């Protein structure tokens, strides 16, 4: 049987890779069309998918962050991502 931690890591890694690919495509579209909207979309997608993975599996173990600090980092990345996507869609 596969350990739950392994499944969690694999799922998070696949999410980060897929999100990184989507963010890269949005960034390429932003550069090609000189579009701030697409640039904010790229930042939002990366902040929702890649940054939480990096905080949880990169920064936290390397710096010894507490669980609360790690959660704060992940949630902060989520807020940045959602606000960026909202701005890209609404142009507030």
PDB file of N, CA and C in Angstrom:
ATOM      1  N   UNK A   1       0.846  -1.191   0.000  1.00  0.00           N
ATOM      2  CA  UNK A   1       0.000   0.000   0.000  1.00  0.00           C
ATOM      3  C   UNK A   1       0.884   1.244   0.000  1.00  0.00           C
ATOM      4  N   UNK A   2       0.457   2.238  -0.733  1.00  0.00           N
ATOM      5  CA  UNK A   2       1.200   3.494  -0.840  1.00  0.00           C
ATOM      6  C   UNK A   2       0.864   4.376   0.359  1.00  0.00           C
ATOM      7  N   UNK A   3       1.888   4.970   0.927  1.00  0.00           N
ATOM      8  CA  UNK A   3       1.701   5.836   2.088  1.00  0.00           C
ATOM      9  C   UNK A   3       0.922   7.095   1.682  1.00  0.00           C
ATOM     10  N   UNK A   4       0.038   7.559   2.547  1.00  0.00           N
ATOM     11  CA  UNK A   4      -0.742   8.764   2.235  1.00  0.00           C
ATOM     12  C   UNK A   4       0.145   9.979   1.936  1.00  0.00           C
ATOM     13  N   UNK A   5       1.289  10.085   2.613  1.00  0.00           N
ATOM     14  CA  UNK A   5       2.194  11.209   2.373  1.00  0.00           C
ATOM     15  C   UNK A   5       2.716  11.196   0.942  1.00  0.00           C
ATOM     16  N   UNK A   6       2.950   9.997   0.415  1.00  0.00           N
ATOM     17  CA  UNK A   6       3.437   9.861  -0.958  1.00  0.00           C
ATOM     18  C   UNK A   6       2.372  10.297  -1.954  1.00  0.00           C
ATOM     19  N   UNK A   7       1.141   9.880  -1.701  1.00  0.00           N
ATOM     20  CA  UNK A   7       0.031  10.264  -2.578  1.00  0.00           C
ATOM     21  C   UNK A   7      -0.181  11.775  -2.523  1.00  0.00           C
ATOM     22  N   UNK A   8      -0.105  12.344  -1.332  1.00  0.00           N
ATOM     23  CA  UNK A   8      -0.272  13.789  -1.174  1.00  0.00           C
ATOM     24  C   UNK A   8       0.812  14.551  -1.927  1.00  0.00           C
ATOM     25  N   UNK A   9       2.062  14.118  -1.776  1.00  0.00           N
ATOM     26  CA  UNK A   9       3.156  14.784  -2.477  1.00  0.00           C
ATOM     27  C   UNK A   9       2.987  14.667  -3.987  1.00  0.00           C
ATOM     28  N   UNK A  10       2.650  13.477  -4.470  1.00  0.00           N
ATOM     29  CA  UNK A  10       2.492  13.267  -5.914  1.00  0.00           C
ATOM     30  C   UNK A  10       1.364  14.132  -6.472  1.00  0.00           C
ATOM     31  N   UNK A  11       0.265  14.196  -5.754  1.00  0.00           N
ATOM     32  CA  UNK A  11      -0.862  15.015  -6.187  1.00  0.00           C
ATOM     33  C   UNK A  11      -0.484  16.498  -6.209  1.00  0.00           C
ATOM     34  N   UNK A  12       0.205  16.950  -5.179  1.00  0.00           N
ATOM     35  CA  UNK A  12       0.634  18.348  -5.129  1.00  0.00           C
ATOM     36  C   UNK A  12       1.630  18.653  -6.243  1.00  0.00           C
ATOM     37  N   UNK A  13       2.527  17.706  -6.524  1.00  0.00           N
ATOM     38  CA  UNK A  13       3.514  17.910  -7.579  1.00  0.00           C
ATOM     39  C   UNK A  13       2.856  17.984  -8.955  1.00  0.00           C
ATOM     40  N   UNK A  14       1.905  17.104  -9.213  1.00  0.00           N
ATOM     41  CA  UNK A  14       1.195  17.135 -10.498  1.00  0.00           C
ATOM     42  C   UNK A  14       0.421  18.438 -10.640  1.00  0.00           C
ATOM     43  N   UNK A  15      -0.202  18.887  -9.567  1.00  0.00           N
ATOM     44  CA  UNK A  15      -0.922  20.162  -9.590  1.00  0.00           C
ATOM     45  C   UNK A  15       0.028  21.314  -9.892  1.00  0.00           C
ATOM     46  N   UNK A  16       1.198  21.309  -9.264  1.00  0.00           N
ATOM     47  CA  UNK A  16       2.176  22.378  -9.488  1.00  0.00           C
ATOM     48  C   UNK A  16       2.694  22.362 -10.923  1.00  0.00           C
ATOM     49  N   UNK A  17       2.957  21.183 -11.455  1.00  0.00           N
ATOM     50  CA  UNK A  17       3.469  21.094 -12.832  1.00  0.00           C
ATOM     51  C   UNK A  17       2.398  21.536 -13.834  1.00  0.00           C
ATOM     52  N   UNK A  18       1.175  21.048 -13.661  1.00  0.00           N
ATOM     53  CA  UNK A  18       0.092  21.436 -14.573  1.00  0.00           C
ATOM     54  C   UNK A  18      -0.190  22.934 -14.453  1.00  0.00           C
ATOM     55  N   UNK A  19      -0.229  23.449 -13.234  1.00  0.00           N
ATOM     56  CA  UNK A  19      -0.447  24.879 -13.040  1.00  0.00           C
ATOM     57  C   UNK A  19       0.680  25.713 -13.613  1.00  0.00           C
ATOM     58  N   UNK A  20       1.901  25.216 -13.477  1.00  0.00           N
ATOM     59  CA  UNK A  20       3.036  25.908 -14.064  1.00  0.00           C
ATOM     60  C   UNK A  20       2.946  25.969 -15.580  1.00  0.00           C
ATOM     61  N   UNK A  21       2.461  24.879 -16.179  1.00  0.00           N
ATOM     62  CA  UNK A  21       2.293  24.861 -17.639  1.00  0.00           C
ATOM     63  C   UNK A  21       1.228  25.864 -18.075  1.00  0.00           C
ATOM     64  N   UNK A  22       0.114  25.909 -17.353  1.00  0.00           N
ATOM     65  CA  UNK A  22      -0.950  26.863 -17.683  1.00  0.00           C
ATOM     66  C   UNK A  22      -0.457  28.298 -17.483  1.00  0.00           C
ATOM     67  N   UNK A  23       0.258  28.535 -16.390  1.00  0.00           N
ATOM     68  CA  UNK A  23       0.803  29.874 -16.135  1.00  0.00           C
ATOM     69  C   UNK A  23       1.798  30.268 -17.221  1.00  0.00           C
ATOM     70  N   UNK A  24       2.616  29.329 -17.674  1.00  0.00           N
ATOM     71  CA  UNK A  24       3.590  29.608 -18.732  1.00  0.00           C
ATOM     72  C   UNK A  24       2.883  29.976 -20.039  1.00  0.00           C
ATOM     73  N   UNK A  25       1.827  29.241 -20.359  1.00  0.00           N
ATOM     74  CA  UNK A  25       1.069  29.559 -21.574  1.00  0.00           C
ATOM     75  C   UNK A  25       0.433  30.945 -21.478  1.00  0.00           C
ATOM     76  N   UNK A  26      -0.109  31.257 -20.312  1.00  0.00           N
ATOM     77  CA  UNK A  26      -0.701  32.588 -20.122  1.00  0.00           C
ATOM     78  C   UNK A  26       0.374  33.668 -20.219  1.00  0.00           C
ATOM     79  N   UNK A  27       1.547  33.400 -19.668  1.00  0.00           N
ATOM     80  CA  UNK A  27       2.636  34.375 -19.745  1.00  0.00           C
ATOM     81  C   UNK A  27       3.091  34.574 -21.192  1.00  0.00           C
ATOM     82  N   UNK A  28       3.209  33.477 -21.937  1.00  0.00           N
ATOM     83  CA  UNK A  28       3.580  33.594 -23.352  1.00  0.00           C
ATOM     84  C   UNK A  28       2.549  34.415 -24.116  1.00  0.00           C
ATOM     85  N   UNK A  29       1.268  34.204 -23.819  1.00  0.00           N
ATOM     86  CA  UNK A  29       0.210  35.001 -24.435  1.00  0.00           C
ATOM     87  C   UNK A  29       0.315  36.464 -24.048  1.00  0.00           C
ATOM     88  N   UNK A  30       0.699  36.726 -22.796  1.00  0.00           N
ATOM     89  CA  UNK A  30       0.846  38.108 -22.333  1.00  0.00           C
ATOM     90  C   UNK A  30       1.976  38.813 -23.069  1.00  0.00           C
ATOM     91  N   UNK A  31       3.083  38.099 -23.261  1.00  0.00           N
ATOM     92  CA  UNK A  31       4.224  38.699 -23.967  1.00  0.00           C
ATOM     93  C   UNK A  31       3.890  38.902 -25.440  1.00  0.00           C
ATOM     94  N   UNK A  32       3.288  37.900 -26.055  1.00  0.00           N
ATOM     95  CA  UNK A  32       2.968  37.960 -27.479  1.00  0.00           C
ATOM     96  C   UNK A  32       2.008  39.106 -27.783  1.00  0.00           C
ATOM     97  N   UNK A  33       1.020  39.301 -26.913  1.00  0.00           N
ATOM     98  CA  UNK A  33      -0.011  40.304 -27.171  1.00  0.00           C
ATOM     99  C   UNK A  33       0.152  41.568 -26.335  1.00  0.00           C
ATOM    100  N   UNK A  34       1.236  41.648 -25.569  1.00  0.00           N
ATOM    101  CA  UNK A  34       1.472  42.772 -24.676  1.00  0.00           C
ATOM    102  C   UNK A  34       0.225  43.044 -23.827  1.00  0.00           C
ATOM    103  N   UNK A  35      -0.250  41.993 -23.150  1.00  0.00           N
ATOM    104  CA  UNK A  35      -1.510  42.052 -22.422  1.00  0.00           C
ATOM    105  C   UNK A  35      -1.281  41.959 -20.912  1.00  0.00           C
ATOM    106  N   UNK A  36      -1.622  43.037 -20.223  1.00  0.00           N
ATOM    107  CA  UNK A  36      -1.539  43.007 -18.760  1.00  0.00           C
ATOM    108  C   UNK A  36      -2.547  42.031 -18.171  1.00  0.00           C
ATOM    109  N   UNK A  37      -3.685  41.889 -18.799  1.00  0.00           N
ATOM    110  CA  UNK A  37      -4.705  40.949 -18.335  1.00  0.00           C
ATOM    111  C   UNK A  37      -4.149  39.532 -18.282  1.00  0.00           C
ATOM    112  N   UNK A  38      -3.494  39.120 -19.345  1.00  0.00           N
ATOM    113  CA  UNK A  38      -2.914  37.774 -19.377  1.00  0.00           C
ATOM    114  C   UNK A  38      -1.760  37.644 -18.385  1.00  0.00           C
ATOM    115  N   UNK A  39      -1.031  38.728 -18.180  1.00  0.00           N
ATOM    116  CA  UNK A  39       0.074  38.710 -17.218  1.00  0.00           C
ATOM    117  C   UNK A  39      -0.469  38.479 -15.810  1.00  0.00           C
ATOM    118  N   UNK A  40      -1.538  39.156 -15.454  1.00  0.00           N
ATOM    119  CA  UNK A  40      -2.146  38.949 -14.142  1.00  0.00           C
ATOM    120  C   UNK A  40      -2.741  37.551 -14.022  1.00  0.00           C
ATOM    121  N   UNK A  41      -3.286  37.025 -15.101  1.00  0.00           N
ATOM    122  CA  UNK A  41      -3.795  35.661 -15.083  1.00  0.00           C
ATOM    123  C   UNK A  41      -2.659  34.671 -14.837  1.00  0.00           C
ATOM    124  N   UNK A  42      -1.513  34.876 -15.486  1.00  0.00           N
ATOM    125  CA  UNK A  42      -0.360  33.998 -15.284  1.00  0.00           C
ATOM    126  C   UNK A  42       0.118  34.033 -13.837  1.00  0.00           C
ATOM    127  N   UNK A  43       0.198  35.226 -13.273  1.00  0.00           N
ATOM    128  CA  UNK A  43       0.614  35.358 -11.871  1.00  0.00           C
ATOM    129  C   UNK A  43      -0.394  34.670 -10.950  1.00  0.00           C
ATOM    130  N   UNK A  44      -1.667  34.837 -11.246  1.00  0.00           N
ATOM    131  CA  UNK A  44      -2.703  34.224 -10.416  1.00  0.00           C
ATOM    132  C   UNK A  44      -2.661  32.713 -10.443  1.00  0.00           C
ATOM    133  N   UNK A  45      -2.529  32.139 -11.625  1.00  0.00           N
ATOM    134  CA  UNK A  45      -2.491  30.677 -11.734  1.00  0.00           C
ATOM    135  C   UNK A  45      -1.246  30.129 -11.050  1.00  0.00           C
ATOM    136  N   UNK A  46      -0.114  30.777 -11.258  1.00  0.00           N
ATOM    137  CA  UNK A  46       1.122  30.331 -10.607  1.00  0.00           C
ATOM    138  C   UNK A  46       1.015  30.456  -9.083  1.00  0.00           C
ATOM    139  N   UNK A  47       0.374  31.513  -8.617  1.00  0.00           N
ATOM    140  CA  UNK A  47       0.228  31.713  -7.175  1.00  0.00           C
ATOM    141  C   UNK A  47      -0.716  30.696  -6.544  1.00  0.00           C
ATOM    142  N   UNK A  48      -1.669  30.231  -7.308  1.00  0.00           N
ATOM    143  CA  UNK A  48      -2.606  29.234  -6.778  1.00  0.00           C
ATOM    144  C   UNK A  48      -2.069  27.810  -6.843  1.00  0.00           C
ATOM    145  N   UNK A  49      -1.170  27.542  -7.764  1.00  0.00           N
ATOM    146  CA  UNK A  49      -0.755  26.158  -7.974  1.00  0.00           C
ATOM    147  C   UNK A  49       0.710  25.901  -7.644  1.00  0.00           C
ATOM    148  N   UNK A  50       1.599  26.758  -8.077  1.00  0.00           N
ATOM    149  CA  UNK A  50       3.036  26.519  -7.912  1.00  0.00           C
ATOM    150  C   UNK A  50       3.535  27.016  -6.560  1.00  0.00           C
ATOM    151  N   UNK A  51       3.173  28.226  -6.183  1.00  0.00           N
ATOM    152  CA  UNK A  51       3.678  28.789  -4.928  1.00  0.00           C
ATOM    153  C   UNK A  51       3.323  27.963  -3.693  1.00  0.00           C
ATOM    154  N   UNK A  52       2.090  27.486  -3.542  1.00  0.00           N
ATOM    155  CA  UNK A  52       1.811  26.657  -2.362  1.00  0.00           C
ATOM    156  C   UNK A  52       2.690  25.400  -2.288  1.00  0.00           C
ATOM    157  N   UNK A  53       2.947  24.783  -3.440  1.00  0.00           N
ATOM    158  CA  UNK A  53       3.824  23.612  -3.465  1.00  0.00           C
ATOM    159  C   UNK A  53       5.232  23.994  -3.019  1.00  0.00           C
ATOM    160  N   UNK A  54       5.737  25.108  -3.538  1.00  0.00           N
ATOM    161  CA  UNK A  54       7.085  25.546  -3.173  1.00  0.00           C
ATOM    162  C   UNK A  54       7.186  25.907  -1.693  1.00  0.00           C
ATOM    163  N   UNK A  55       6.158  26.544  -1.171  1.00  0.00           N
ATOM    164  CA  UNK A  55       6.159  26.897   0.252  1.00  0.00           C
ATOM    165  C   UNK A  55       6.121  25.634   1.101  1.00  0.00           C
ATOM    166  N   UNK A  56       5.221  24.720   0.759  1.00  0.00           N
ATOM    167  CA  UNK A  56       5.001  23.536   1.580  1.00  0.00           C
ATOM    168  C   UNK A  56       6.142  22.528   1.504  1.00  0.00           C
ATOM    169  N   UNK A  57       6.688  22.321   0.320  1.00  0.00           N
ATOM    170  CA  UNK A  57       7.696  21.272   0.148  1.00  0.00           C
ATOM    171  C   UNK A  57       9.097  21.817  -0.087  1.00  0.00           C
ATOM    172  N   UNK A  58       9.258  23.118  -0.186  1.00  0.00           N
ATOM    173  CA  UNK A  58      10.570  23.703  -0.407  1.00  0.00           C
ATOM    174  C   UNK A  58      10.996  24.602   0.737  1.00  0.00           C
ATOM    175  N   UNK A  59      10.287  25.706   0.902  1.00  0.00           N
ATOM    176  CA  UNK A  59      10.669  26.712   1.892  1.00  0.00           C
ATOM    177  C   UNK A  59      10.504  26.188   3.317  1.00  0.00           C
ATOM    178  N   UNK A  60       9.376  25.585   3.609  1.00  0.00           N
ATOM    179  CA  UNK A  60       9.100  25.134   4.982  1.00  0.00           C
ATOM    180  C   UNK A  60      10.136  24.132   5.495  1.00  0.00           C
ATOM    181  N   UNK A  61      10.455  23.078   4.744  1.00  0.00           N
ATOM    182  CA  UNK A  61      11.470  22.142   5.260  1.00  0.00           C
ATOM    183  C   UNK A  61      12.866  22.768   5.358  1.00  0.00           C
ATOM    184  N   UNK A  62      13.198  23.635   4.409  1.00  0.00           N
ATOM    185  CA  UNK A  62      14.546  24.225   4.411  1.00  0.00           C
ATOM    186  C   UNK A  62      14.746  25.227   5.543  1.00  0.00           C
ATOM    187  N   UNK A  63      13.690  25.926   5.904  1.00  0.00           N
ATOM    188  CA  UNK A  63      13.812  26.969   6.925  1.00  0.00           C
ATOM    189  C   UNK A  63      13.242  26.554   8.277  1.00  0.00           C
ATOM    190  N   UNK A  64      12.609  25.397   8.341  1.00  0.00           N
ATOM    191  CA  UNK A  64      12.043  24.930   9.595  1.00  0.00           C
ATOM    192  C   UNK A  64      10.819  25.702  10.035  1.00  0.00           C
ATOM    193  N   UNK A  65      10.019  26.139   9.082  1.00  0.00           N
ATOM    194  CA  UNK A  65       8.799  26.876   9.432  1.00  0.00           C
ATOM    195  C   UNK A  65       7.853  25.996  10.244  1.00  0.00           C
ATOM    196  N   UNK A  66       7.143  26.615  11.149  1.00  0.00           N
ATOM    197  CA  UNK A  66       6.121  25.890  11.897  1.00  0.00           C
ATOM    198  C   UNK A  66       4.948  25.583  10.970  1.00  0.00           C
ATOM    199  N   UNK A  67       4.065  24.707  11.421  1.00  0.00           N
ATOM    200  CA  UNK A  67       2.878  24.396  10.623  1.00  0.00           C
ATOM    201  C   UNK A  67       2.028  25.644  10.387  1.00  0.00           C
ATOM    202  N   UNK A  68       1.921  26.483  11.413  1.00  0.00           N
ATOM    203  CA  UNK A  68       1.117  27.702  11.287  1.00  0.00           C
ATOM    204  C   UNK A  68       1.740  28.661  10.269  1.00  0.00           C
ATOM    205  N   UNK A  69       3.051  28.808  10.294  1.00  0.00           N
ATOM    206  CA  UNK A  69       3.716  29.702   9.351  1.00  0.00           C
ATOM    207  C   UNK A  69       3.617  29.158   7.923  1.00  0.00           C
ATOM    208  N   UNK A  70       3.715  27.844   7.781  1.00  0.00           N
ATOM    209  CA  UNK A  70       3.565  27.225   6.462  1.00  0.00           C
ATOM    210  C   UNK A  70       2.164  27.455   5.925  1.00  0.00           C
ATOM    211  N   UNK A  71       1.167  27.242   6.781  1.00  0.00           N
ATOM    212  CA  UNK A  71      -0.219  27.471   6.370  1.00  0.00           C
ATOM    213  C   UNK A  71      -0.443  28.927   5.999  1.00  0.00           C
ATOM    214  N   UNK A  72       0.135  29.838   6.749  1.00  0.00           N
ATOM    215  CA  UNK A  72       0.021  31.262   6.425  1.00  0.00           C
ATOM    216  C   UNK A  72       0.632  31.559   5.059  1.00  0.00           C
ATOM    217  N   UNK A  73       1.768  30.953   4.765  1.00  0.00           N
ATOM    218  CA  UNK A  73       2.398  31.141   3.463  1.00  0.00           C
ATOM    219  C   UNK A  73       1.551  30.608   2.324  1.00  0.00           C
ATOM    220  N   UNK A  74       0.980  29.430   2.512  1.00  0.00           N
ATOM    221  CA  UNK A  74       0.120  28.835   1.478  1.00  0.00           C
ATOM    222  C   UNK A  74      -1.133  29.677   1.277  1.00  0.00           C
ATOM    223  N   UNK A  75      -1.762  30.079   2.364  1.00  0.00           N
ATOM    224  CA  UNK A  75      -2.977  30.892   2.249  1.00  0.00           C
ATOM    225  C   UNK A  75      -2.683  32.266   1.660  1.00  0.00           C
ATOM    226  N   UNK A  76      -1.538  32.840   1.978  1.00  0.00           N
ATOM    227  CA  UNK A  76      -1.152  34.128   1.378  1.00  0.00           C
ATOM    228  C   UNK A  76      -0.971  33.989  -0.132  1.00  0.00           C
ATOM    229  N   UNK A  77      -0.353  32.899  -0.555  1.00  0.00           N
ATOM    230  CA  UNK A  77      -0.197  32.641  -1.990  1.00  0.00           C
ATOM    231  C   UNK A  77      -1.563  32.499  -2.651  1.00  0.00           C
ATOM    232  N   UNK A  78      -2.489  31.825  -1.973  1.00  0.00           N
ATOM    233  CA  UNK A  78      -3.840  31.669  -2.519  1.00  0.00           C
ATOM    234  C   UNK A  78      -4.546  33.016  -2.663  1.00  0.00           C
ATOM    235  N   UNK A  79      -4.404  33.876  -1.665  1.00  0.00           N
ATOM    236  CA  UNK A  79      -5.034  35.202  -1.731  1.00  0.00           C
ATOM    237  C   UNK A  79      -4.448  36.006  -2.883  1.00  0.00           C
ATOM    238  N   UNK A  80      -3.125  35.998  -3.015  1.00  0.00           N
ATOM    239  CA  UNK A  80      -2.478  36.713  -4.116  1.00  0.00           C
ATOM    240  C   UNK A  80      -2.982  36.173  -5.450  1.00  0.00           C
ATOM    241  N   UNK A  81      -3.085  34.856  -5.561  1.00  0.00           N
ATOM    242  CA  UNK A  81      -3.554  34.247  -6.801  1.00  0.00           C
ATOM    243  C   UNK A  81      -4.979  34.630  -7.143  1.00  0.00           C
ATOM    244  N   UNK A  82      -5.850  34.560  -6.166  1.00  0.00           N
ATOM    245  CA  UNK A  82      -7.253  34.890  -6.426  1.00  0.00           C
ATOM    246  C   UNK A  82      -7.435  36.368  -6.758  1.00  0.00           C
ATOM    247  N   UNK A  83      -6.715  37.244  -6.063  1.00  0.00           N
ATOM    248  CA  UNK A  83      -6.819  38.676  -6.356  1.00  0.00           C
ATOM    249  C   UNK A  83      -6.268  38.964  -7.747  1.00  0.00           C
ATOM    250  N   UNK A  84      -5.180  38.308  -8.114  1.00  0.00           N
ATOM    251  CA  UNK A  84      -4.616  38.510  -9.460  1.00  0.00           C
ATOM    252  C   UNK A  84      -5.582  38.053 -10.543  1.00  0.00           C
ATOM    253  N   UNK A  85      -6.201  36.902 -10.343  1.00  0.00           N
ATOM    254  CA  UNK A  85      -7.165  36.405 -11.329  1.00  0.00           C
ATOM    255  C   UNK A  85      -8.383  37.316 -11.372  1.00  0.00           C
ATOM    256  N   UNK A  86      -8.869  37.747 -10.224  1.00  0.00           N
ATOM    257  CA  UNK A  86     -10.000  38.675 -10.186  1.00  0.00           C
ATOM    258  C   UNK A  86      -9.663  39.941 -10.963  1.00  0.00           C
ATOM    259  N   UNK A  87      -8.474  40.467 -10.753  1.00  0.00           N
ATOM    260  CA  UNK A  87      -8.056  41.687 -11.459  1.00  0.00           C
ATOM    261  C   UNK A  87      -7.968  41.423 -12.962  1.00  0.00           C
ATOM    262  N   UNK A  88      -7.470  40.239 -13.336  1.00  0.00           N
ATOM    263  CA  UNK A  88      -7.348  39.937 -14.770  1.00  0.00           C
ATOM    264  C   UNK A  88      -8.718  39.816 -15.433  1.00  0.00           C
ATOM    265  N   UNK A  89      -9.700  39.342 -14.706  1.00  0.00           N
ATOM    266  CA  UNK A  89     -11.033  39.154 -15.279  1.00  0.00           C
ATOM    267  C   UNK A  89     -11.879  40.424 -15.212  1.00  0.00           C
ATOM    268  N   UNK A  90     -11.685  41.190 -14.162  1.00  0.00           N
ATOM    269  CA  UNK A  90     -12.551  42.346 -13.942  1.00  0.00           C
ATOM    270  C   UNK A  90     -11.860  43.663 -14.256  1.00  0.00           C
ATOM    271  N   UNK A  91     -10.551  43.703 -14.145  1.00  0.00           N
ATOM    272  CA  UNK A  91      -9.820  44.943 -14.413  1.00  0.00           C
ATOM    273  C   UNK A  91     -10.134  46.034 -13.416  1.00  0.00           C
ATOM    274  N   UNK A  92     -10.346  45.654 -12.182  1.00  0.00           N
ATOM    275  CA  UNK A  92     -10.718  46.599 -11.113  1.00  0.00           C
ATOM    276  C   UNK A  92      -9.719  47.703 -10.990  1.00  0.00           C
TER     277      UNK A  92
END
